[in-house]
Coordinates of C-alpha atoms in Angstrom, one line a residue:
Chain H
M14 CA 17.7 117.8 70.7
Y15 CA 17.3 121.6 70.4
D16 CA 15.3 122.8 73.4
F17 CA 12.8 125.3 72.3
S18 CA 11.0 125.7 75.9
E19 CA 13.6 128.1 76.7
V20 CA 12.8 131.6 75.7
E21 CA 14.8 132.1 72.4
P22 CA 15.6 135.2 70.6
L23 CA 14.0 135.5 67.3
Y24 CA 15.9 134.9 64.0
A25 CA 15.7 138.6 63.3
E26 CA 17.4 139.4 66.3
R27 CA 20.3 136.6 66.2
P28 CA 23.5 137.9 64.9
D29 CA 24.4 134.4 63.2
W30 CA 21.5 134.8 61.1
A31 CA 22.1 138.3 59.9
D32 CA 23.3 137.2 56.5
V33 CA 20.0 135.8 55.7
T34 CA 17.4 138.0 54.0
P35 CA 13.8 136.9 55.6
L36 CA 10.9 137.0 53.0
Q37 CA 7.6 138.1 54.3
Q38 CA 4.7 135.6 53.5
Y39 CA 2.7 138.1 51.2
Q40 CA 4.9 139.7 48.3
G41 CA 2.5 142.3 46.8
V42 CA -0.4 140.2 47.3
D43 CA -3.6 141.7 49.4
P44 CA -4.6 138.5 50.9
L45 CA -8.3 137.4 51.1
A46 CA -7.8 135.7 54.4
P47 CA -5.1 137.3 56.3
I48 CA -3.3 135.3 58.9
N49 CA -2.5 136.5 62.3
Y50 CA 0.9 134.5 62.8
S51 CA 2.1 134.2 66.1
T52 CA 5.3 136.5 66.1
E53 CA 7.6 133.1 66.3
Y54 CA 5.9 131.5 63.5
Q55 CA 6.2 134.5 61.3
D56 CA 9.6 135.1 62.2
A57 CA 10.7 131.4 61.7
T58 CA 8.8 130.9 58.5
D59 CA 10.3 134.5 57.1
Y60 CA 13.7 132.8 57.4
F61 CA 12.9 129.6 55.9
R62 CA 11.4 131.4 52.9
G63 CA 14.9 133.3 53.0
I64 CA 17.0 130.1 52.8
V65 CA 14.9 128.4 50.2
K66 CA 15.5 131.3 48.0
T67 CA 19.3 131.1 48.6
G68 CA 19.2 127.0 48.6
E69 CA 21.6 126.9 51.5
I70 CA 22.0 123.5 53.2
S71 CA 23.5 123.4 56.8
L72 CA 23.1 122.4 60.2
R73 CA 21.5 125.7 61.4
V74 CA 18.7 125.3 58.6
L75 CA 18.3 122.0 59.8
Q76 CA 17.5 123.2 63.2
L77 CA 15.3 126.0 61.6
T78 CA 13.2 123.0 60.1
E79 CA 12.8 121.4 63.3
H80 CA 11.7 124.6 65.0
I81 CA 9.0 124.8 62.2
I82 CA 7.8 121.4 62.4
R83 CA 7.4 121.6 66.0
M84 CA 5.2 124.5 65.7
N85 CA 3.3 123.2 62.7
P86 CA 3.8 119.5 61.7
G87 CA 1.7 119.8 58.7
H88 CA 4.0 122.2 56.9
Y89 CA 5.1 119.8 54.4
S90 CA 8.0 121.9 52.6
A91 CA 9.6 122.0 55.8
W92 CA 9.8 118.4 56.0
Q93 CA 11.0 117.8 52.4
Y94 CA 13.7 120.5 53.0
R95 CA 15.0 118.8 56.2
Y96 CA 15.2 115.4 54.2
R97 CA 17.3 117.3 51.4
I98 CA 19.6 118.5 54.0
L99 CA 19.9 115.1 55.9
L100 CA 21.0 113.5 52.8
A101 CA 23.2 116.2 51.4
L102 CA 25.2 116.3 54.8
Q103 CA 25.2 112.8 55.0
L104 CA 23.9 112.8 58.5
P105 CA 23.3 109.6 60.7
L106 CA 19.6 108.6 59.8
E107 CA 19.2 106.4 62.7
E108 CA 19.8 109.4 65.0
E109 CA 17.1 111.3 63.1
L110 CA 14.8 108.4 63.4
R111 CA 15.3 108.8 67.3
L112 CA 14.8 112.1 67.3
M113 CA 11.6 112.0 65.2
D114 CA 10.2 109.3 67.5
Q115 CA 8.7 111.9 70.0
Y116 CA 7.1 114.0 67.3
A117 CA 5.4 111.0 65.7
I118 CA 3.8 110.2 68.9
D119 CA 3.0 114.0 69.6
F120 CA 1.5 114.3 65.8
L121 CA 0.2 110.9 65.0
K122 CA -2.6 112.2 62.7
T123 CA 0.0 114.0 60.5
Y124 CA 0.8 112.1 57.5
Q125 CA 4.2 113.9 57.3
V126 CA 5.7 112.4 60.2
W127 CA 5.2 109.0 58.8
H128 CA 6.2 109.8 55.5
H129 CA 9.5 111.3 56.7
R130 CA 10.2 107.9 58.5
R131 CA 9.6 106.0 55.3
L132 CA 12.1 108.1 53.3
L133 CA 14.7 107.5 56.1
L134 CA 13.9 103.7 56.1
G135 CA 14.2 103.8 52.5
A136 CA 17.5 105.5 52.5
L137 CA 19.0 103.3 55.5
R138 CA 18.3 100.0 53.6
S139 CA 18.7 98.2 56.8
V140 CA 16.8 95.2 58.2
D141 CA 18.1 96.2 61.6
A142 CA 16.5 99.7 61.4
A143 CA 13.3 98.2 60.0
A144 CA 13.0 95.6 62.8
A145 CA 13.7 98.6 65.3
E146 CA 10.9 100.4 63.3
L147 CA 8.4 97.6 64.0
E148 CA 8.9 98.1 67.5
F149 CA 8.6 101.6 67.2
V150 CA 5.3 101.3 65.2
A151 CA 3.8 99.0 67.9
R152 CA 4.6 101.6 70.6
A153 CA 2.6 104.2 68.6
L154 CA -0.1 101.8 68.1
D155 CA -0.5 101.5 71.8
T156 CA -1.2 105.2 71.6
D157 CA -3.6 105.3 68.6
E158 CA -4.7 101.6 67.9
K159 CA -6.7 102.4 64.8
N160 CA -4.3 105.0 62.9
Y161 CA -4.8 104.4 59.2
H162 CA -1.4 105.7 58.4
T163 CA 0.5 103.9 61.1
W164 CA -1.0 100.6 60.1
S165 CA -0.4 101.2 56.3
Y166 CA 3.3 102.2 57.1
R167 CA 3.7 98.8 59.1
Q168 CA 2.7 97.0 56.0
W169 CA 5.0 98.9 53.9
I170 CA 8.0 98.0 56.3
L171 CA 7.2 94.3 56.2
A172 CA 6.5 94.3 52.4
H173 CA 9.3 96.5 51.3
F174 CA 12.3 94.7 53.4
N175 CA 10.4 91.3 53.1
D176 CA 12.6 89.7 55.6
E177 CA 10.9 86.2 57.0
A178 CA 13.3 85.6 59.8
R179 CA 13.5 89.3 61.2
L180 CA 10.3 91.0 60.1
W181 CA 7.6 88.7 59.3
A182 CA 8.2 85.8 61.8
G183 CA 7.1 87.6 64.7
E184 CA 3.9 89.3 63.1
R185 CA 1.3 87.0 63.6
A186 CA 1.9 86.7 67.2
W187 CA 2.1 90.5 67.4
V188 CA -1.4 91.0 65.6
E189 CA -2.9 88.5 67.9
H190 CA -1.9 90.5 70.9
M191 CA -3.5 93.6 69.2
V192 CA -6.7 91.5 68.9
E193 CA -6.1 90.3 72.6
R194 CA -6.3 94.3 73.3
D195 CA -9.5 94.9 71.4
V196 CA -11.5 92.1 69.6
R197 CA -13.3 94.7 67.6
N198 CA -10.3 96.5 66.1
N199 CA -10.9 96.0 62.4
S200 CA -7.4 97.5 61.4
A201 CA -5.8 94.6 63.4
W202 CA -8.2 92.1 61.6
H203 CA -7.4 93.5 58.3
H204 CA -3.6 93.1 59.0
R205 CA -4.0 89.7 60.1
F206 CA -5.6 88.9 56.6
F207 CA -2.6 90.7 55.0
I208 CA -0.2 88.5 56.7
V209 CA -1.8 85.3 56.3
W210 CA -3.5 85.4 53.0
G211 CA -2.7 88.8 51.4
S212 CA 1.2 89.0 51.2
G213 CA 2.8 86.0 49.9
M214 CA 3.1 82.5 52.1
R215 CA 4.8 82.7 55.6
V216 CA 7.2 80.2 56.5
G217 CA 5.5 77.5 58.4
D218 CA 2.2 78.1 56.4
E219 CA 3.1 76.1 53.6
D220 CA 0.2 73.5 54.2
R221 CA -2.6 75.7 53.3
E222 CA -5.2 73.2 54.6
R223 CA -3.5 73.6 58.1
T224 CA -3.3 77.1 57.9
L225 CA -7.1 77.4 56.8
K226 CA -7.9 75.0 59.8
R227 CA -5.9 76.9 62.3
E228 CA -7.5 80.5 61.1
L229 CA -11.0 79.2 61.0
M230 CA -10.4 77.9 64.8
Y231 CA -8.9 81.1 65.8
V232 CA -11.8 83.4 64.1
K233 CA -14.3 81.2 65.6
E234 CA -13.0 81.2 68.9
K235 CA -13.0 85.2 68.7
I236 CA -16.8 85.2 67.3
A237 CA -17.7 83.1 70.6
L238 CA -15.8 85.8 72.8
A239 CA -17.8 88.7 71.0
P240 CA -20.5 87.5 68.6
N241 CA -21.7 91.0 67.5
N242 CA -18.3 92.0 65.6
P243 CA -18.5 92.8 62.2
S244 CA -14.6 92.7 61.6
A245 CA -14.5 88.9 62.8
W246 CA -17.3 87.9 60.6
N247 CA -15.8 89.7 57.7
Y248 CA -12.5 87.9 58.3
L249 CA -14.5 84.8 58.5
R250 CA -16.3 85.2 55.1
G251 CA -13.0 86.6 53.6
I252 CA -11.0 83.3 54.3
L253 CA -13.7 81.3 52.9
E254 CA -14.0 83.1 49.8
H255 CA -10.2 83.4 49.4
T256 CA -9.9 79.5 49.8
H257 CA -13.1 78.8 47.8
T258 CA -14.4 77.1 50.8
P259 CA -18.3 76.7 50.6
F260 CA -20.1 78.7 53.4
S261 CA -22.1 75.6 54.3
T262 CA -19.2 74.0 55.8
Q263 CA -19.7 76.4 58.6
A264 CA -23.4 75.9 59.2
I265 CA -23.4 73.9 62.5
F266 CA -21.1 76.8 64.1
V267 CA -23.5 79.8 62.8
Q268 CA -26.7 78.2 63.9
L269 CA -25.1 78.3 67.5
Y270 CA -25.5 82.0 67.0
T271 CA -29.0 82.4 65.2
T272 CA -31.2 81.5 67.9
S273 CA -32.0 83.2 71.1
A274 CA -31.3 80.7 73.5
S275 CA -28.7 78.2 73.2
T276 CA -28.5 74.6 75.0
P277 CA -25.2 73.9 76.1
G278 CA -24.0 70.6 74.8
D279 CA -22.2 68.0 76.8
V280 CA -18.9 68.0 74.7
F281 CA -17.0 71.0 73.8
D282 CA -16.5 71.1 70.2
L283 CA -13.3 73.0 69.3
D284 CA -14.7 73.7 65.6
N285 CA -18.0 74.9 66.9
P286 CA -17.3 77.0 70.0
P287 CA -20.7 78.5 71.3
P288 CA -21.5 81.8 72.2
S289 CA -20.4 83.1 75.6
A290 CA -23.1 83.5 78.3
S291 CA -23.3 87.2 78.1
A292 CA -23.7 87.4 74.3
V293 CA -26.8 88.9 73.0
L294 CA -28.6 86.5 70.5
P295 CA -29.5 85.9 67.6
C296 CA -26.7 87.7 66.2
E297 CA -27.3 89.6 63.1
N298 CA -24.1 88.7 61.4
A299 CA -24.8 85.2 62.1
L300 CA -28.4 85.4 60.9
E301 CA -27.1 87.0 57.7
F302 CA -24.3 84.3 57.1
L303 CA -26.9 81.5 57.5
A304 CA -29.1 83.1 54.9
D305 CA -26.0 83.3 52.8
I306 CA -25.5 79.6 53.3
Y307 CA -28.8 78.9 52.2
E308 CA -28.9 81.1 49.1
Q309 CA -25.5 79.1 48.2
E310 CA -27.2 75.9 48.4
G311 CA -30.2 77.0 46.4
G312 CA -33.2 75.3 45.5
A313 CA -35.8 74.6 48.5
Q314 CA -33.1 76.2 50.7
I315 CA -34.1 79.8 49.3
S316 CA -37.2 80.0 51.3
K317 CA -35.3 79.6 54.4
A318 CA -32.9 82.6 53.3
I319 CA -35.9 84.6 52.5
E320 CA -37.2 83.9 56.0
I321 CA -34.3 85.2 57.7
W322 CA -34.1 88.3 55.6
R323 CA -37.6 88.9 56.4
S324 CA -36.9 88.8 59.9
L325 CA -33.7 91.3 59.4
A326 CA -36.0 93.7 57.6
D327 CA -38.7 93.6 60.0
E328 CA -36.9 92.9 63.5
H329 CA -33.1 92.6 63.8
D330 CA -31.8 95.1 61.4
T331 CA -34.7 97.6 60.2
M332 CA -32.4 100.3 59.5
R333 CA -31.2 98.3 56.4
R334 CA -34.9 97.1 55.5
K335 CA -34.5 98.2 51.7
Y336 CA -31.3 95.9 51.3
W337 CA -32.9 93.0 52.9
E338 CA -36.1 93.4 50.9
Y339 CA -33.5 93.8 47.8
R340 CA -32.1 90.3 48.7
I341 CA -35.6 88.9 48.8
K342 CA -36.5 90.0 45.7
G343 CA -33.3 89.0 44.2
A344 CA -33.6 85.4 45.3
S345 CA -37.4 85.0 44.3
Q346 CA -36.3 85.8 40.9
T347 CA -33.9 83.1 40.4
Chain X
M2 CA -43.7 123.5 74.4
N3 CA -41.6 124.6 71.4
T4 CA -43.3 122.7 68.4
E5 CA -40.6 123.6 66.1
D6 CA -37.4 121.7 67.3
P7 CA -34.5 123.9 66.2
S8 CA -32.3 120.8 65.7
Q9 CA -34.6 119.2 63.2
Q10 CA -34.0 122.2 60.9
L11 CA -31.1 123.2 59.0
D12 CA -30.3 126.4 60.1
I13 CA -29.1 128.2 56.8
P14 CA -28.7 131.9 57.8
L15 CA -26.8 131.0 60.9
H16 CA -24.5 128.7 58.6
V17 CA -24.1 131.5 56.1
K18 CA -22.9 133.8 58.9
Y19 CA -20.6 131.1 60.3
I20 CA -18.9 130.8 56.9
K21 CA -18.5 134.5 56.4
S22 CA -16.9 134.9 59.8
L23 CA -14.1 132.5 59.0
G24 CA -11.9 135.0 56.8
E25 CA -12.2 137.2 59.7
S26 CA -10.6 135.3 62.5
K27 CA -7.7 137.4 62.7
D28 CA -7.1 136.4 66.8
D29 CA -7.6 132.8 65.9
L30 CA -4.4 130.7 66.7
M31 CA -5.3 127.7 64.9
Y32 CA -5.9 129.9 61.7
H33 CA -2.1 130.3 60.9
L34 CA -1.6 126.4 61.5
T35 CA -4.0 125.5 58.9
A36 CA -2.5 127.6 56.3
H37 CA -1.8 124.2 54.4
L38 CA -5.5 123.6 54.3
R39 CA -6.6 127.4 53.3
M40 CA -7.3 126.5 49.5
N41 CA -9.4 123.4 50.6
A42 CA -11.1 125.5 53.2
I43 CA -12.2 128.0 51.0
Y44 CA -13.6 125.5 48.4
W45 CA -15.5 123.9 51.3
G46 CA -17.0 127.1 52.4
L47 CA -17.9 128.4 48.8
T48 CA -19.4 125.0 48.2
A49 CA -21.6 124.9 51.2
L50 CA -22.8 128.4 50.5
C51 CA -23.6 127.2 47.0
I52 CA -25.7 124.4 48.2
M53 CA -27.5 126.7 50.7
K54 CA -28.0 129.2 47.5
H55 CA -26.0 131.9 49.3
K56 CA -23.0 132.1 47.0
E57 CA -22.8 135.8 47.1
A58 CA -21.8 135.8 50.6
L59 CA -18.4 135.6 50.0
A60 CA -16.9 138.2 47.6
R61 CA -16.0 136.7 44.3
E62 CA -13.0 139.0 42.9
E63 CA -10.9 138.9 46.2
M64 CA -11.4 135.0 46.2
V65 CA -10.2 134.4 42.7
E66 CA -7.2 136.8 43.2
F67 CA -6.2 134.8 46.4
V68 CA -6.5 131.5 44.3
M69 CA -4.2 133.2 41.8
S70 CA -1.8 134.1 44.5
C71 CA -1.4 130.5 45.4
W72 CA 0.1 129.8 41.8
D73 CA 3.5 127.9 41.9
D74 CA 5.0 128.8 38.9
E75 CA 7.9 126.6 39.1
A76 CA 5.7 123.5 39.4
G77 CA 2.8 124.5 37.2
A78 CA 0.0 124.3 39.8
F79 CA -1.2 125.5 43.0
G80 CA -0.5 125.3 46.4
A81 CA -2.6 125.6 49.5
H82 CA -1.4 129.2 50.2
P83 CA 0.8 131.7 48.8
D84 CA 4.5 130.5 48.9
H85 CA 3.3 126.9 49.5
D86 CA 4.5 124.1 47.3
A87 CA 2.0 123.1 44.6
H88 CA -0.1 120.0 45.7
L89 CA -2.6 118.0 43.9
L90 CA -5.4 118.5 46.7
S91 CA -5.0 122.4 46.3
T92 CA -4.8 122.2 42.9
L93 CA -8.3 120.4 42.8
S94 CA -9.9 123.0 45.1
A95 CA -8.5 125.8 43.0
I96 CA -10.0 124.5 39.7
Q97 CA -13.1 123.7 41.7
I98 CA -13.3 127.2 43.2
L99 CA -12.6 128.9 39.7
T100 CA -14.9 126.8 37.8
T101 CA -17.8 127.5 40.2
Q102 CA -16.8 131.2 40.0
D103 CA -16.6 131.0 36.5
A104 CA -13.1 132.0 36.1
L105 CA -11.3 128.9 34.8
D106 CA -9.9 131.2 31.9
R107 CA -7.5 132.5 34.6
I108 CA -5.5 129.3 34.6
D109 CA -2.7 128.1 32.3
I110 CA -4.6 124.9 31.6
P111 CA -1.9 122.8 29.5
R112 CA 0.6 123.5 32.3
V113 CA -1.9 122.4 35.2
V114 CA -2.6 119.3 33.2
K115 CA 1.2 118.4 32.8
F116 CA 1.6 118.7 36.6
I117 CA -1.2 116.5 37.2
L118 CA -0.1 113.7 34.9
S119 CA 3.4 114.0 36.0
L120 CA 2.1 112.7 39.7
Q121 CA 1.1 109.4 38.2
Q122 CA 3.5 106.7 39.5
P123 CA 4.4 103.7 37.4
S124 CA 2.2 101.4 39.3
G125 CA -0.8 103.6 38.3
V126 CA -1.5 105.3 41.7
F127 CA -1.1 109.1 41.8
A128 CA 1.1 110.9 44.6
G129 CA 0.0 114.2 45.9
D130 CA 3.3 116.0 45.2
S131 CA 7.0 115.6 44.6
F132 CA 7.2 114.5 48.3
G133 CA 5.8 111.1 47.4
E134 CA 2.6 110.5 49.5
I135 CA 0.5 108.2 47.4
D136 CA -3.1 107.3 48.1
T137 CA -6.0 106.5 45.8
R138 CA -7.7 109.7 47.0
F139 CA -5.1 111.5 44.9
S140 CA -6.2 109.5 42.0
Y141 CA -9.7 110.7 42.6
C142 CA -8.5 114.3 42.7
A143 CA -6.5 113.8 39.4
V144 CA -9.5 112.2 37.7
N145 CA -11.8 115.1 39.0
A146 CA -9.4 117.7 38.0
L147 CA -8.6 116.7 34.5
S148 CA -12.2 116.3 34.1
L149 CA -13.1 119.8 35.1
L150 CA -10.3 121.0 32.8
G151 CA -11.8 119.2 30.0
H152 CA -8.8 116.9 29.5
L153 CA -9.7 113.7 30.9
H154 CA -8.9 112.0 27.7
E155 CA -5.2 112.6 28.5
L156 CA -5.5 110.0 31.5
D157 CA -4.2 106.4 31.1
V158 CA -7.6 105.2 32.5
E159 CA -6.6 101.6 32.3
K160 CA -3.6 102.2 34.4
T161 CA -5.3 104.2 36.8
V162 CA -8.4 101.6 37.1
D163 CA -5.9 98.7 37.3
Y164 CA -4.5 100.1 40.5
I165 CA -7.6 100.8 42.2
R166 CA -9.0 97.3 41.4
R167 CA -5.9 96.0 43.2
C168 CA -6.9 97.9 46.3
K169 CA -9.9 96.0 46.6
N170 CA -10.2 94.1 49.9
F171 CA -11.4 90.5 51.3
D172 CA -14.4 92.7 53.2
G173 CA -15.6 94.1 49.8
G174 CA -14.5 97.6 50.4
F175 CA -11.5 99.5 49.1
G176 CA -8.1 100.9 50.8
A177 CA -6.0 103.9 50.1
C178 CA -3.3 101.8 48.7
V179 CA -2.6 98.1 47.8
G180 CA -2.9 96.3 51.3
A181 CA -4.5 98.9 53.2
E182 CA -7.5 98.6 55.2
S183 CA -11.0 99.3 53.3
H184 CA -12.0 102.9 54.1
A185 CA -15.4 104.6 53.0
A186 CA -13.7 107.5 51.4
Q187 CA -12.2 105.0 48.9
A188 CA -15.6 104.0 47.7
A189 CA -16.3 107.1 46.1
L190 CA -13.3 107.0 43.9
A191 CA -13.5 103.5 43.0
I192 CA -16.8 104.1 41.4
L193 CA -15.7 107.3 39.6
D194 CA -13.9 105.4 37.1
K195 CA -15.5 102.3 35.8
L196 CA -18.9 101.7 37.2
D197 CA -19.1 98.2 35.4
E198 CA -16.0 96.9 37.0
I199 CA -17.4 97.0 40.6
D200 CA -19.1 94.3 42.3
H201 CA -22.2 96.7 43.0
E202 CA -24.1 94.5 45.7
T203 CA -21.1 93.9 48.0
L204 CA -19.7 97.5 47.8
A205 CA -22.9 99.0 48.6
W206 CA -23.5 96.3 51.3
W207 CA -20.1 97.2 53.0
L208 CA -21.3 101.1 52.7
A209 CA -24.5 100.5 54.1
E210 CA -23.1 98.7 57.0
R211 CA -21.4 102.2 58.0
Q212 CA -24.8 103.3 59.5
L213 CA -24.7 103.1 63.2
P214 CA -27.9 103.0 65.5
N215 CA -27.7 106.7 66.3
G216 CA -28.3 107.2 62.4
G217 CA -24.9 108.5 61.8
L218 CA -22.4 107.0 59.3
N219 CA -18.6 105.7 59.9
G220 CA -15.7 105.2 57.9
R221 CA -14.7 101.7 58.8
P222 CA -16.1 98.9 61.3
E223 CA -16.3 99.6 64.7
K224 CA -15.3 103.5 64.4
L225 CA -17.4 106.3 65.6
E226 CA -19.7 107.9 63.3
D227 CA -18.8 111.3 61.6
V228 CA -20.8 113.8 59.6
C229 CA -18.4 114.0 56.8
Y230 CA -19.1 110.3 55.9
S231 CA -22.5 111.5 55.3
F232 CA -21.1 112.7 51.9
W233 CA -18.6 109.9 51.4
V234 CA -20.8 107.1 52.0
L235 CA -23.9 108.8 50.8
S236 CA -22.4 109.9 47.5
S237 CA -21.2 106.4 46.7
L238 CA -24.5 104.9 47.3
S239 CA -25.8 107.5 45.3
I240 CA -23.9 106.7 42.5
L241 CA -24.8 102.9 43.1
K242 CA -28.2 103.9 43.2
K243 CA -28.5 102.1 46.6
V244 CA -29.4 105.2 49.3
S245 CA -32.4 103.4 50.4
W246 CA -30.3 100.7 51.6
I247 CA -29.8 103.0 54.7
D248 CA -32.3 105.0 56.9
P249 CA -32.2 108.5 55.4
E250 CA -34.4 109.8 57.9
K251 CA -32.0 108.7 60.7
L252 CA -29.1 110.4 59.2
T253 CA -30.7 113.6 58.6
A254 CA -31.5 113.6 62.0
F255 CA -28.1 112.9 63.1
I256 CA -26.5 115.6 60.9
L257 CA -28.9 118.3 62.0
S258 CA -28.4 117.3 65.7
A259 CA -24.4 118.2 65.1
Q260 CA -25.5 121.8 64.2
D261 CA -24.0 124.4 66.5
P262 CA -27.3 126.2 67.2
D263 CA -25.4 129.3 68.7
N264 CA -22.7 130.3 66.2
G265 CA -23.6 128.3 63.2
G266 CA -21.6 125.5 61.5
I267 CA -21.8 121.8 61.7
A268 CA -19.4 119.7 63.6
D269 CA -18.1 115.9 63.1
R270 CA -20.9 114.8 65.8
P271 CA -23.2 116.4 68.3
G272 CA -21.3 118.3 71.0
D273 CA -18.2 118.7 69.0
Q274 CA -16.8 122.1 67.8
P275 CA -18.0 122.9 64.2
D276 CA -15.4 123.5 61.4
V277 CA -16.0 124.4 57.6
F278 CA -14.8 120.8 56.5
H279 CA -17.9 119.2 58.6
T280 CA -20.2 122.0 57.6
H281 CA -19.7 121.6 53.8
F282 CA -20.1 117.7 54.0
G283 CA -23.0 117.9 56.5
V284 CA -24.9 120.5 54.1
A285 CA -24.0 118.3 51.2
G286 CA -25.3 115.0 53.1
K287 CA -28.6 117.0 54.0

C-alpha cells in the first residue's frame, strides 16, 4: 500500500508526472464559494482532472485515485475512475478488497466505500469472496453496529449469491450473536426477519409451524430479558401478521407485562416467560399489544381496549395522547 | 432572573448571520472536503433564509452563476461543484435553487428531464448517478425534480410506486431499498406518490413512535434523536394530517435547545456543532 505518511513531493514537482497537464478547479468561473484547498489536495485533484481529460488508464493513476480517496472519501469520481482502471488493467480484485478493508473501517459512513466493494464482488462472481466478505462485514459492524449501508450491503451479498450452504447457513446464528450484544439493535431484528421470513425459505425451516414456534419462543425470551424494547415487540407483531396468526394467541404472555406487580408462578412456562425482576412495569408496548388483542376480538372486549388506551393517553404515554384518543374514537364508532 | 429564556426563541438574526458566514470560510479545512455537498449546502442555506424571511441575505446573481457553473454538459445535468460529475441530488438542489430565485429559464429542461429519467432502473427505483447507488430517496429526488420542471407526466408512476411499495417492512415503515430496515427519511417519499396506497394509520404510528422523552425525534427505533428528523418525520405526519400524534411543544423546545447561542446555526442535538444541514431542517421543523 502506498505510504502517504511520508512527505511526498507534489505531482507538480515530480518528473514522472511532467507529461500531464494539470487542470485548475475553476476554468474561467468566478466562484461563489471559493475553496481554500490544502495544497496537497489541490495538487492531486488538479492532476486528476488532467488525466480524466486525456483518459489515461495506468497504475500511476490508480495510485493517484487512492491518494485522493484517502484525503476525501466522498470524491465519487475518483472511486468511479479507480474501478474503471481495475477492470481495464485486469488487476486482482481480491487484493483490491483487502486494500480497501482499512478504508471501509475508517470511512464507515461514506457510501462510496461500500458501493466500491459491491462492484468488486459483482465482478468477482465468487462465493468464496462473498463468504470472506460476510466476515469482513461482521467486523465492520463490530465498530458501528447500526450502520445502514453496511446492513444493506450484507443483505445484498446474501441475496445476490444466494448460496444456502456457504452463506445463508450461518446467518441466523450470527444475527443472534448481534442481538446478544445489544438486544435493542433494531437493524439486527430487522435482519432476522429478513433471514427467516423475508428472503425465501431457509434449509431446515421447511416446517413453517415449527419455525414459527421457534421464533415466538425466541422473541418472547428476549422480551422477558428487556421488556421495554420496541424492536422486539415489532418483531413479535411482524411474525404474527406475516403468518396470519391472531394476536390473541399471545394474550397470556402479554398480560404478564401489563401489570405493575407480577406474582411468580410455580412452573416456568417456556411459552410465557415472565419479565425479569428489574423490569419497569407496566410495559407500554405490552399495554398497546393487549389493547390490540381486545380490539381484534371485538364485541364486549372493545371497552377493555378503550380502558387501556385511556390509561396510555393519560398516564403511560402522554406524549402521544392524540394518537391514543384517535384509537378510542375509532373503536367507539364501530 | 432572565424571564426571556434565549433557548426558547428562534434567534433569526443570529442564524442569518451564521448562514452568510458559511460562504466566507476560506480557512476552514472541512470546506474543501465537502465540495461534493456544495450544491446541497447552498440549497439548505437559501431555503432556511427564505423560511426566516431573509432571502436577500445571499446575493442572487452570484448564486445563479455558481449553479450554472456546475452544469455537466456531457451528462446534461448538475454536479455538486464545478467539474464534478452530474448527480441526481445536486440536480434537484440546482432546480430548487433556481426555482426559488426565479431563474429556471437558465436550464435546458429537456436535457435535464432526459438525465433524470435515464436513472430509473428496470426494477423501478432510481439510481443517483451512473455509479449506480440506488435508494428510494433518489426516487423522491426524481419525482420532486420532474414536478418542479413541469414534466412529472413523463414519469412511469406505476413502476416508481411499485418499487416503493415493495420497500414496506413488517413494522409498518419503509426502507431505502427492497429488504432494507425502515427509516424515517423514507416515509416522506412513500407518501409523495400515492397517498391512497399507504396504510395511513400504521405508517403514522411508526412515525409518531420516533418521538423520544426529551421531545426530539429519531430516525429508527432505539437510535438517538436528531433535529433533521423534525423535518422528515414532521413533514410526513403533516401530509398524513397526523402531526398531533406527537407532542409539538416538546419538539419545538428540543429544536430551540439545539441552537448555538454564540455563533448561530442549529446542530443535530443540544451541545453539538451546528451545520447548515441541521439549521435548515431545524428552522423548517420549527
